Short mmCIF file of C-alpha atoms in Angstrom, two decimals:
data_model
loop_
_atom_site.label_atom_id
_atom_site.label_comp_id
_atom_site.label_asym_id
_atom_site.label_seq_id
_atom_site.Cartn_x
_atom_site.Cartn_y
_atom_site.Cartn_z
CA MET M 1 79.20 -33.07 122.45
CA ASN M 2 76.94 -34.06 125.34
CA PRO M 3 73.49 -35.11 123.97
CA HIS M 4 71.86 -34.75 127.40
CA GLY M 5 73.47 -31.47 128.45
CA ASN M 6 70.27 -29.44 128.20
CA THR M 7 68.01 -32.05 129.83
CA ALA M 8 67.16 -31.06 133.41
CA ILE M 9 66.06 -33.77 135.84
CA LEU M 10 64.79 -33.20 139.38
CA VAL M 11 65.35 -35.94 141.98
CA VAL M 12 63.07 -35.80 145.05
CA ASP M 13 63.69 -38.04 148.09
CA ASP M 14 63.94 -37.42 151.81
CA GLU M 15 66.86 -39.86 152.07
CA ALA M 16 70.17 -38.18 151.20
CA VAL M 17 71.85 -41.48 150.26
CA VAL M 18 69.20 -42.16 147.58
CA ARG M 19 69.43 -38.63 146.22
CA ASP M 20 73.21 -38.81 145.99
CA MET M 21 73.20 -42.24 144.33
CA ILE M 22 70.80 -41.14 141.58
CA HIS M 23 72.62 -37.81 141.25
CA GLN M 24 75.93 -39.52 140.53
CA PHE M 25 74.33 -41.97 138.08
CA LEU M 26 72.57 -39.24 136.08
CA LYS M 27 75.51 -36.84 136.19
CA ALA M 28 77.73 -39.56 134.70
CA ARG M 29 75.25 -39.80 131.81
CA GLY M 30 75.49 -36.09 131.14
CA TYR M 31 72.17 -34.85 132.54
CA ARG M 32 71.69 -31.61 134.49
CA VAL M 33 70.51 -32.77 137.93
CA PHE M 34 68.65 -30.83 140.62
CA LEU M 35 67.87 -32.19 144.08
CA ALA M 36 65.04 -31.72 146.58
CA GLU M 37 64.40 -33.46 149.89
CA SER M 38 60.64 -32.77 150.01
CA GLY M 39 57.65 -32.22 147.77
CA LYS M 40 57.40 -28.59 148.85
CA GLU M 41 61.05 -27.95 147.95
CA ALA M 42 60.52 -29.70 144.59
CA VAL M 43 57.67 -27.35 143.70
CA ALA M 44 59.91 -24.37 144.48
CA VAL M 45 62.72 -25.74 142.28
CA MET M 46 60.32 -26.20 139.36
CA VAL M 47 59.32 -22.54 139.51
CA ASP M 48 62.90 -21.47 138.69
CA LYS M 49 64.29 -24.38 136.64
CA PRO M 50 63.21 -25.82 133.24
CA ILE M 51 62.68 -29.34 134.59
CA GLU M 52 61.73 -32.02 132.04
CA ILE M 53 61.75 -35.20 134.17
CA VAL M 54 60.94 -35.63 137.88
CA ILE M 55 62.04 -38.74 139.78
CA THR M 56 60.32 -38.78 143.15
CA ASP M 57 59.88 -41.07 146.13
CA LEU M 58 56.30 -42.03 146.89
CA VAL M 59 56.41 -41.91 150.68
CA MET M 60 57.78 -38.63 152.11
CA PRO M 61 56.84 -36.46 155.07
CA GLY M 62 54.64 -33.47 154.27
CA MET M 63 53.71 -33.53 150.58
CA ASN M 64 53.96 -37.16 149.43
CA GLY M 65 54.73 -38.40 145.92
CA LEU M 66 51.09 -38.64 144.80
CA GLU M 67 50.39 -35.08 145.93
CA LEU M 68 53.53 -33.86 144.18
CA LEU M 69 52.49 -35.72 141.01
CA ALA M 70 49.04 -34.10 141.05
CA THR M 71 50.60 -30.64 141.50
CA ILE M 72 53.05 -31.18 138.63
CA LYS M 73 50.36 -32.42 136.25
CA GLU M 74 48.21 -29.40 137.08
CA THR M 75 50.94 -26.78 136.67
CA SER M 76 53.38 -28.43 134.21
CA PRO M 77 51.52 -31.19 132.31
CA GLY M 78 54.39 -31.74 129.88
CA VAL M 79 56.79 -32.84 132.66
CA GLU M 80 57.08 -36.63 133.00
CA VAL M 81 57.13 -38.11 136.51
CA ILE M 82 58.74 -41.41 137.53
CA LEU M 83 57.78 -42.75 140.99
CA MET M 84 60.06 -44.73 143.32
CA THR M 85 58.31 -47.03 145.77
CA ALA M 86 58.72 -50.03 148.02
CA TYR M 87 56.87 -53.22 147.08
CA SER M 88 54.44 -52.71 149.97
CA ASP M 89 53.23 -49.47 148.36
CA LEU M 90 52.51 -51.04 144.96
CA ASP M 91 48.79 -50.15 145.07
CA SER M 92 49.73 -46.50 145.44
CA ALA M 93 52.11 -46.79 142.50
CA ILE M 94 49.30 -48.14 140.32
CA GLN M 95 47.15 -45.24 141.47
CA ALA M 96 49.96 -42.93 140.39
CA LEU M 97 49.80 -44.33 136.85
CA ARG M 98 46.12 -43.43 136.75
CA LEU M 99 47.17 -39.88 137.69
CA ARG M 100 49.40 -39.86 134.57
CA ALA M 101 52.74 -40.76 136.10
CA TYR M 102 55.05 -42.01 133.35
CA ASP M 103 56.10 -45.18 135.24
CA TYR M 104 57.32 -46.43 138.60
CA LEU M 105 60.39 -48.23 139.96
CA LEU M 106 60.60 -50.60 142.92
CA LYS M 107 63.23 -50.11 145.61
CA PRO M 108 66.04 -51.08 145.78
CA LEU M 109 66.51 -49.26 142.50
CA ASP M 110 67.65 -50.80 139.22
CA LEU M 111 69.62 -47.84 137.87
CA GLU M 112 69.91 -49.26 134.36
CA ARG M 113 66.12 -49.56 134.16
CA LEU M 114 65.87 -45.99 135.44
CA GLY M 115 68.15 -44.88 132.60
CA HIS M 116 65.94 -46.64 130.02
CA LEU M 117 62.77 -45.08 131.49
CA ILE M 118 64.27 -41.61 131.25
CA GLU M 119 65.27 -42.12 127.61
CA ARG M 120 61.78 -43.37 126.71
CA ALA M 121 60.15 -40.46 128.54
CA LEU M 122 62.33 -38.01 126.62
CA GLU M 123 61.41 -39.71 123.31
CA LYS M 124 57.73 -39.30 124.21
CA GLN M 125 58.23 -35.59 124.98
CA SER M 126 60.09 -35.09 121.68
CA LEU M 127 57.22 -36.65 119.72
CA GLN M 128 54.68 -34.53 121.59
CA ARG M 129 56.66 -31.35 120.81
CA GLU M 130 56.89 -32.24 117.12
CA ASN M 131 53.15 -32.91 116.94
CA SER M 132 52.41 -29.68 118.77
CA ILE M 133 54.43 -27.76 116.18
CA LEU M 134 52.60 -29.52 113.35
CA ARG M 135 49.21 -28.79 114.91
CA ARG M 136 50.09 -25.11 115.24
CA ARG M 137 51.14 -25.02 111.60
CA LEU M 138 47.90 -26.68 110.58
CA ASP M 139 45.80 -24.37 112.76
CA SER M 140 47.53 -21.30 111.33
CA GLN M 141 46.50 -22.13 107.80
CA ARG M 142 43.20 -21.12 106.27
CA GLY M 143 40.20 -23.40 105.83
CA PHE M 144 41.27 -26.99 105.32
CA SER M 145 44.91 -26.19 106.02
CA GLY M 146 46.04 -25.48 102.48
CA PHE M 147 44.06 -28.15 100.61
CA VAL M 148 42.73 -25.45 98.33
CA GLY M 149 40.28 -25.72 95.48
CA THR M 150 36.70 -25.42 94.31
CA SER M 151 36.80 -28.14 91.66
CA PRO M 152 34.31 -31.01 92.00
CA GLN M 153 37.24 -33.35 92.78
CA VAL M 154 38.46 -31.24 95.71
CA LYS M 155 34.93 -30.76 97.04
CA GLY M 156 34.45 -34.52 96.92
CA ILE M 157 37.68 -35.18 98.84
CA LEU M 158 36.81 -32.61 101.50
CA GLY M 159 33.41 -34.24 101.86
CA ILE M 160 35.02 -37.65 102.46
CA ILE M 161 37.38 -36.12 105.03
CA GLU M 162 34.46 -34.64 106.96
CA ARG M 163 32.61 -37.96 106.95
CA VAL M 164 35.48 -40.25 107.95
CA ALA M 165 37.34 -37.99 110.40
CA GLU M 166 35.12 -38.99 113.33
CA ASN M 167 35.73 -42.74 113.04
CA ASP M 168 38.79 -45.01 113.05
CA SER M 169 38.37 -46.64 109.64
CA THR M 170 41.57 -47.35 107.74
CA VAL M 171 42.10 -45.00 104.78
CA LEU M 172 44.04 -45.56 101.56
CA ILE M 173 45.08 -42.41 99.65
CA GLN M 174 46.25 -42.72 96.05
CA GLY M 175 47.70 -40.05 93.81
CA GLU M 176 50.79 -38.91 91.94
CA SER M 177 53.76 -37.46 93.81
CA GLY M 178 53.15 -33.88 94.89
CA THR M 179 49.35 -34.05 94.92
CA GLY M 180 49.08 -33.64 98.71
CA LYS M 181 48.56 -37.17 100.06
CA GLU M 182 50.20 -36.45 103.42
CA LEU M 183 48.26 -33.20 103.70
CA VAL M 184 44.99 -35.11 103.28
CA ALA M 185 46.13 -37.61 105.92
CA ARG M 186 46.92 -34.80 108.34
CA LEU M 187 43.52 -33.22 107.66
CA ILE M 188 41.74 -36.47 108.50
CA HIS M 189 43.71 -36.69 111.75
CA SER M 190 43.35 -33.04 112.75
CA SER M 191 39.62 -32.98 111.96
CA GLY M 192 38.74 -35.87 114.27
CA PRO M 193 38.75 -36.78 117.97
CA LYS M 194 42.41 -37.94 117.82
CA ARG M 195 43.65 -34.44 116.91
CA SER M 196 45.34 -34.00 120.32
CA LYS M 197 47.21 -37.31 119.96
CA PRO M 198 50.31 -38.00 117.85
CA PHE M 199 50.37 -38.01 114.05
CA VAL M 200 53.35 -40.18 113.12
CA PRO M 201 54.37 -40.28 109.41
CA ILE M 202 56.87 -42.67 107.84
CA ASN M 203 57.98 -42.93 104.23
CA CYS M 204 58.28 -46.69 103.84
CA SER M 205 60.48 -46.36 100.74
CA ALA M 206 63.02 -44.21 102.61
CA VAL M 207 63.81 -46.79 105.30
CA VAL M 208 66.30 -49.59 104.70
CA PRO M 209 64.13 -52.72 104.21
CA ASP M 210 65.98 -54.68 106.92
CA LEU M 211 65.20 -51.94 109.47
CA LEU M 212 61.58 -51.20 108.53
CA GLU M 213 60.11 -53.95 110.73
CA SER M 214 61.93 -52.59 113.77
CA GLU M 215 60.96 -48.99 112.89
CA LEU M 216 57.28 -49.90 112.71
CA PHE M 217 56.85 -52.50 115.44
CA GLY M 218 59.80 -51.80 117.74
CA HIS M 219 62.34 -54.26 119.14
CA VAL M 220 63.61 -55.54 122.45
CA LYS M 221 67.14 -55.13 123.67
CA GLY M 222 69.45 -57.71 122.09
CA ALA M 223 67.00 -58.63 119.30
CA PHE M 224 69.75 -58.05 116.73
CA SER M 225 73.23 -56.60 116.48
CA GLY M 226 73.06 -52.94 117.53
CA ALA M 227 69.83 -53.28 119.52
CA ILE M 228 71.35 -51.92 122.72
CA ARG M 229 68.02 -50.86 124.23
CA ASP M 230 64.29 -51.42 123.85
CA ASN M 231 62.59 -49.43 121.09
CA LEU M 232 58.83 -48.83 121.16
CA GLY M 233 58.42 -48.51 117.38
CA LEU M 234 56.26 -46.04 115.49
CA PHE M 235 52.95 -47.85 115.99
CA ARG M 236 53.29 -47.53 119.77
CA ALA M 237 54.64 -43.98 119.43
CA ALA M 238 51.36 -43.16 117.67
CA GLU M 239 49.25 -44.62 120.50
CA GLY M 240 45.84 -42.97 120.60
CA GLY M 241 46.56 -41.13 117.35
CA THR M 242 47.36 -41.85 113.71
CA ILE M 243 50.21 -43.52 111.85
CA PHE M 244 50.68 -42.50 108.20
CA LEU M 245 52.34 -45.17 106.04
CA ASP M 246 53.49 -43.39 102.88
CA GLU M 247 54.57 -45.44 99.84
CA ILE M 248 52.89 -48.55 101.24
CA ALA M 249 53.61 -50.55 98.06
CA GLU M 250 57.34 -50.41 98.87
CA VAL M 251 56.99 -52.42 102.11
CA PRO M 252 58.89 -55.76 101.89
CA PRO M 253 56.68 -58.93 101.72
CA ALA M 254 57.72 -60.21 105.17
CA VAL M 255 56.79 -56.89 106.79
CA GLN M 256 53.51 -56.83 104.82
CA ALA M 257 52.50 -60.10 106.51
CA LYS M 258 53.21 -58.65 109.95
CA LEU M 259 51.42 -55.41 109.06
CA LEU M 260 48.36 -57.40 107.98
CA ARG M 261 48.27 -59.15 111.36
CA THR M 262 48.66 -55.81 113.15
CA LEU M 263 45.65 -54.41 111.28
CA GLN M 264 43.58 -57.51 112.01
CA GLU M 265 44.48 -57.95 115.69
CA ARG M 266 45.11 -54.31 116.64
CA SER M 267 48.34 -55.35 118.35
CA VAL M 268 52.08 -55.40 117.64
CA ARG M 269 54.88 -57.76 118.57
CA PRO M 270 58.31 -56.10 118.81
CA VAL M 271 61.17 -57.77 116.97
CA GLY M 272 62.64 -60.32 119.39
CA GLY M 273 59.67 -59.98 121.73
CA SER M 274 57.52 -62.83 123.01
CA ARG M 275 54.18 -61.08 123.61
CA GLU M 276 51.68 -58.98 121.69
CA VAL M 277 51.04 -55.39 122.81
CA SER M 278 47.58 -53.95 122.16
CA ILE M 279 47.44 -50.63 120.31
CA ASP M 280 44.83 -47.95 119.64
CA VAL M 281 46.06 -46.38 116.40
CA ARG M 282 44.35 -45.23 113.22
CA VAL M 283 46.16 -46.31 110.05
CA ILE M 284 46.27 -44.16 106.92
CA ALA M 285 48.30 -45.47 103.98
CA ALA M 286 49.27 -43.80 100.72
CA THR M 287 50.96 -44.62 97.43
CA ASN M 288 51.83 -42.99 94.12
CA ARG M 289 51.75 -46.34 92.32
CA ARG M 290 48.89 -48.10 90.59
CA LEU M 291 48.08 -50.79 93.11
CA ASP M 292 46.42 -53.15 90.63
CA GLU M 293 49.77 -53.35 88.83
CA ALA M 294 51.65 -53.71 92.14
CA ILE M 295 49.40 -56.65 93.08
CA LYS M 296 49.93 -58.32 89.67
CA LYS M 297 53.71 -57.97 90.05
CA GLY M 298 53.57 -59.44 93.55
CA ASP M 299 54.80 -56.22 95.15
CA LEU M 300 51.66 -55.88 97.29
CA ARG M 301 49.60 -58.59 98.97
CA LYS M 302 45.99 -58.60 97.81
CA ASP M 303 44.68 -59.32 101.34
CA LEU M 304 46.68 -56.37 102.70
CA PHE M 305 45.24 -54.13 99.97
CA TYR M 306 41.69 -55.10 100.95
CA ARG M 307 42.47 -54.47 104.63
CA LEU M 308 43.88 -51.02 103.86
CA ASN M 309 41.28 -50.00 101.28
CA VAL M 310 38.35 -49.55 103.68
CA ILE M 311 38.03 -45.87 102.73
CA SER M 312 39.55 -44.93 99.37
CA ILE M 313 40.58 -41.40 98.40
CA MET M 314 41.89 -40.67 94.90
CA ILE M 315 43.66 -37.30 94.53
CA PRO M 316 43.69 -36.17 90.89
CA PRO M 317 46.80 -34.57 89.35
CA LEU M 318 46.74 -30.80 89.09
CA ARG M 319 46.45 -30.92 85.29
CA LYS M 320 43.05 -32.61 85.77
CA ARG M 321 41.71 -29.79 87.96
CA ARG M 322 43.08 -26.65 86.33
CA GLU M 323 40.27 -24.52 87.72
CA ASP M 324 41.99 -24.81 91.13
CA ILE M 325 45.28 -23.30 89.91
CA PRO M 326 44.31 -19.61 90.44
CA LEU M 327 43.16 -20.32 94.01
CA LEU M 328 46.33 -22.27 94.74
CA ILE M 329 48.45 -19.43 93.35
CA HIS M 330 46.65 -16.95 95.59
CA HIS M 331 47.11 -19.26 98.59
CA PHE M 332 50.86 -19.57 97.96
CA LEU M 333 51.25 -15.83 97.40
CA LYS M 334 49.86 -15.24 100.89
CA LYS M 335 51.89 -18.07 102.40
CA PHE M 336 55.26 -16.90 101.08
CA ALA M 337 54.54 -13.23 101.75
CA CYS M 338 54.27 -14.30 105.40
CA GLU M 339 57.29 -16.63 105.36
CA PHE M 340 59.54 -14.07 103.61
CA SER M 341 58.17 -11.20 105.74
CA SER M 342 57.33 -9.49 102.47
CA HIS M 343 54.42 -7.79 100.75
CA GLU M 344 52.06 -10.01 98.78
CA LYS M 345 53.28 -10.03 95.20
CA LYS M 346 51.10 -9.55 92.14
CA ILE M 347 51.47 -11.65 88.99
CA SER M 348 51.84 -10.22 85.49
CA SER M 349 49.44 -11.41 82.81
CA GLU M 350 52.29 -13.21 80.97
CA ALA M 351 53.37 -15.03 84.12
CA MET M 352 49.77 -15.95 84.99
CA ASP M 353 49.22 -17.23 81.46
CA ALA M 354 52.32 -19.43 81.78
CA LEU M 355 51.25 -20.76 85.19
CA LEU M 356 47.81 -21.63 83.81
CA SER M 357 49.25 -23.31 80.69
CA TYR M 358 51.75 -25.64 82.36
CA ASP M 359 50.93 -29.33 83.02
CA TYR M 360 52.77 -29.64 86.39
CA PRO M 361 54.25 -33.16 86.38
CA GLY M 362 55.25 -32.39 89.98
CA ASN M 363 51.66 -31.32 90.76
CA VAL M 364 50.82 -28.88 93.60
CA ARG M 365 54.31 -29.20 95.07
CA GLU M 366 55.83 -27.97 91.79
CA LEU M 367 53.46 -24.98 91.66
CA GLU M 368 54.32 -24.14 95.26
CA ASN M 369 58.03 -24.33 94.50
CA ALA M 370 57.60 -22.01 91.51
CA ILE M 371 55.93 -19.33 93.65
CA GLU M 372 58.52 -19.71 96.42
CA ARG M 373 61.31 -19.35 93.84
CA ALA M 374 59.77 -16.10 92.60
CA TYR M 375 59.77 -14.70 96.15
CA ALA M 376 63.33 -15.85 96.77
CA ILE M 377 65.00 -14.43 93.65
CA ASP M 378 63.27 -11.03 93.38
CA LYS M 379 62.19 -8.60 96.11
CA GLY M 380 59.98 -6.60 93.76
CA ARG M 381 56.21 -6.34 93.92
CA TRP M 382 55.52 -8.34 90.76
CA ILE M 383 56.14 -11.90 89.63
CA ARG M 384 57.03 -11.70 85.96
CA LEU M 385 57.53 -14.40 83.36
CA ARG M 386 61.30 -14.28 83.80
CA ASP M 387 60.91 -15.10 87.53
CA LEU M 388 59.36 -18.49 86.79
CA PRO M 389 61.26 -21.75 86.13
CA HIS M 390 62.32 -22.22 82.51
CA GLU M 391 60.00 -25.17 81.91
CA ILE M 392 56.98 -23.06 82.90
CA GLN M 393 58.14 -20.19 80.68
CA ALA M 394 58.54 -22.67 77.83
CA ALA M 395 54.97 -23.93 78.31
CA ARG M 396 53.59 -20.48 77.52
CA LYS M 397 55.79 -20.10 74.45
CA THR M 398 54.73 -23.55 73.20
CA ARG M 399 51.05 -22.75 73.66
CA THR M 400 51.46 -19.39 71.92
CA LEU M 401 53.15 -20.99 68.90
CA ARG M 402 50.56 -23.76 68.75
CA ASP M 403 47.58 -21.43 69.15
CA PRO M 404 48.45 -17.75 68.48
CA PHE M 405 44.80 -16.70 68.78
CA SER M 406 42.72 -17.30 71.89
CA THR M 407 38.97 -17.66 71.60
CA LEU M 408 36.86 -14.99 73.24
CA GLU M 409 35.81 -17.58 75.82
CA GLU M 410 39.43 -18.41 76.73
CA THR M 411 40.33 -14.72 76.94
CA GLU M 412 37.30 -14.02 79.15
CA LYS M 413 38.11 -16.92 81.48
CA ARG M 414 41.72 -15.74 81.78
CA MET M 415 40.64 -12.17 82.54
CA ILE M 416 38.22 -13.32 85.25
CA ARG M 417 40.88 -15.53 86.85
CA GLU M 418 43.43 -12.74 86.82
CA ALA M 419 40.96 -10.21 88.24
CA LEU M 420 40.05 -12.57 91.08
CA ASN M 421 43.72 -13.21 91.74
CA ARG M 422 44.60 -9.51 91.87
CA ALA M 423 41.54 -8.83 94.03
CA GLY M 424 42.62 -11.51 96.50
CA GLY M 425 39.45 -13.50 95.81
CA ASN M 426 37.19 -10.51 96.59
CA ARG M 427 34.43 -10.79 93.97
CA ARG M 428 33.10 -7.27 94.51
CA GLU M 429 36.54 -5.85 93.77
CA ALA M 430 36.88 -8.19 90.77
CA THR M 431 33.62 -6.84 89.27
CA ARG M 432 34.97 -3.30 89.63
CA MET M 433 38.23 -4.22 87.87
CA LEU M 434 36.39 -6.01 85.05
CA GLY M 435 33.71 -3.31 84.67
CA ILE M 436 30.81 -5.78 84.88
CA GLY M 437 27.93 -6.29 87.27
CA ARG M 438 27.97 -8.80 90.11
CA SER M 439 25.20 -10.94 88.57
CA THR M 440 27.16 -11.08 85.30
CA LEU M 441 30.29 -12.20 87.14
CA TYR M 442 28.42 -14.95 89.01
CA ARG M 443 26.82 -16.16 85.78
CA LYS M 444 30.19 -16.38 84.06
CA LEU M 445 31.82 -18.07 87.07
CA ASN M 446 29.16 -20.79 86.89
CA ARG M 447 29.47 -21.06 83.11
CA TYR M 448 33.22 -21.57 83.21
CA GLY M 449 33.23 -23.83 86.28
CA LEU M 450 35.04 -21.23 88.39
CA ALA M 451 32.37 -20.81 91.10
#
């Protein structure tokens, strides 16, 4: 299978011999190649063809390379442009970089370098597309993009996000698996001035330790066996944006030392490289481990912990903020109704009781999975107790056996939660269902910590 078969490249040069040479080189590598002998002809080709990369000469009669570059960036900003120029026109090539050209090549051409530039430009486009998709997903969600809750803990976290989003301070997020650490990191990124730049996540525990250094900091060609080309690394891929280092306590000691230097100097040195490269990247790290224990065991450097822990965010487990469960359930009901192209389901009192009784060792992720499962296995309008995972069903049975009688207060709280859930959070509708006045509802919401 040809990995480049769908990649369209436009070559623009008034010299036929140059066009043909590049055409043959790119065709042999499997790219779709289109040719133009002038800037004007290139613009016409781009109207009809899905061009991703343009390779153009700088000096041409009529529309020159700089004018073509400006036109492309105005009409197709996602297209990357590589300039070809003679040494005598180097000042113009530098000017082209200021106009957002991807890079330039000196004539006579080094075709191998051209091949590397194309691959790097395509990697950049791929990252930009992925981040665009993520931004659209975030923008499509309500409020703080799914970080739902009215508990004091959630309000405190949202307050920190609002305060730190505008600066570049390093953030350390701690919490059990499934609590939403990456979601909080994405919220910090998407709420600040770097929102249009890349958000690059990496799970440090999921990468083979011997390869993590190269993944983070990049490598130069020939740095080790298998390094057949330069690799920018994730820090440089996140340039201008944010890198999210999940499971930071799993980073090997040797890489921790290099990461500490990167945080201190704001630069990276690729594996096998001889020079430092400056970076402008915000770092957000996360872990599900207790870091005091990791430091005692020698799994995490204390100086790296202090460097990361500039802003600290602790996300509590769901069992410690049960008042958020009804809102989360309502959020997931809406989410999966949309994803399954279905009506929004209602939840029976038995199922709601079970969902409110369970301790959720998998936290918010486990609750989300339970609601998704209910949508997947039954097309009906109700989620009933039998539609929930067995462990959640068992939680209700255990609570019933342990405490067969609910206090009036517990019953009242449960009724208010269920009414709000069925009313989609509409308090006026909830008062009608409960048969109480609005002031009474507000008083009880405050009393039970549900406001």
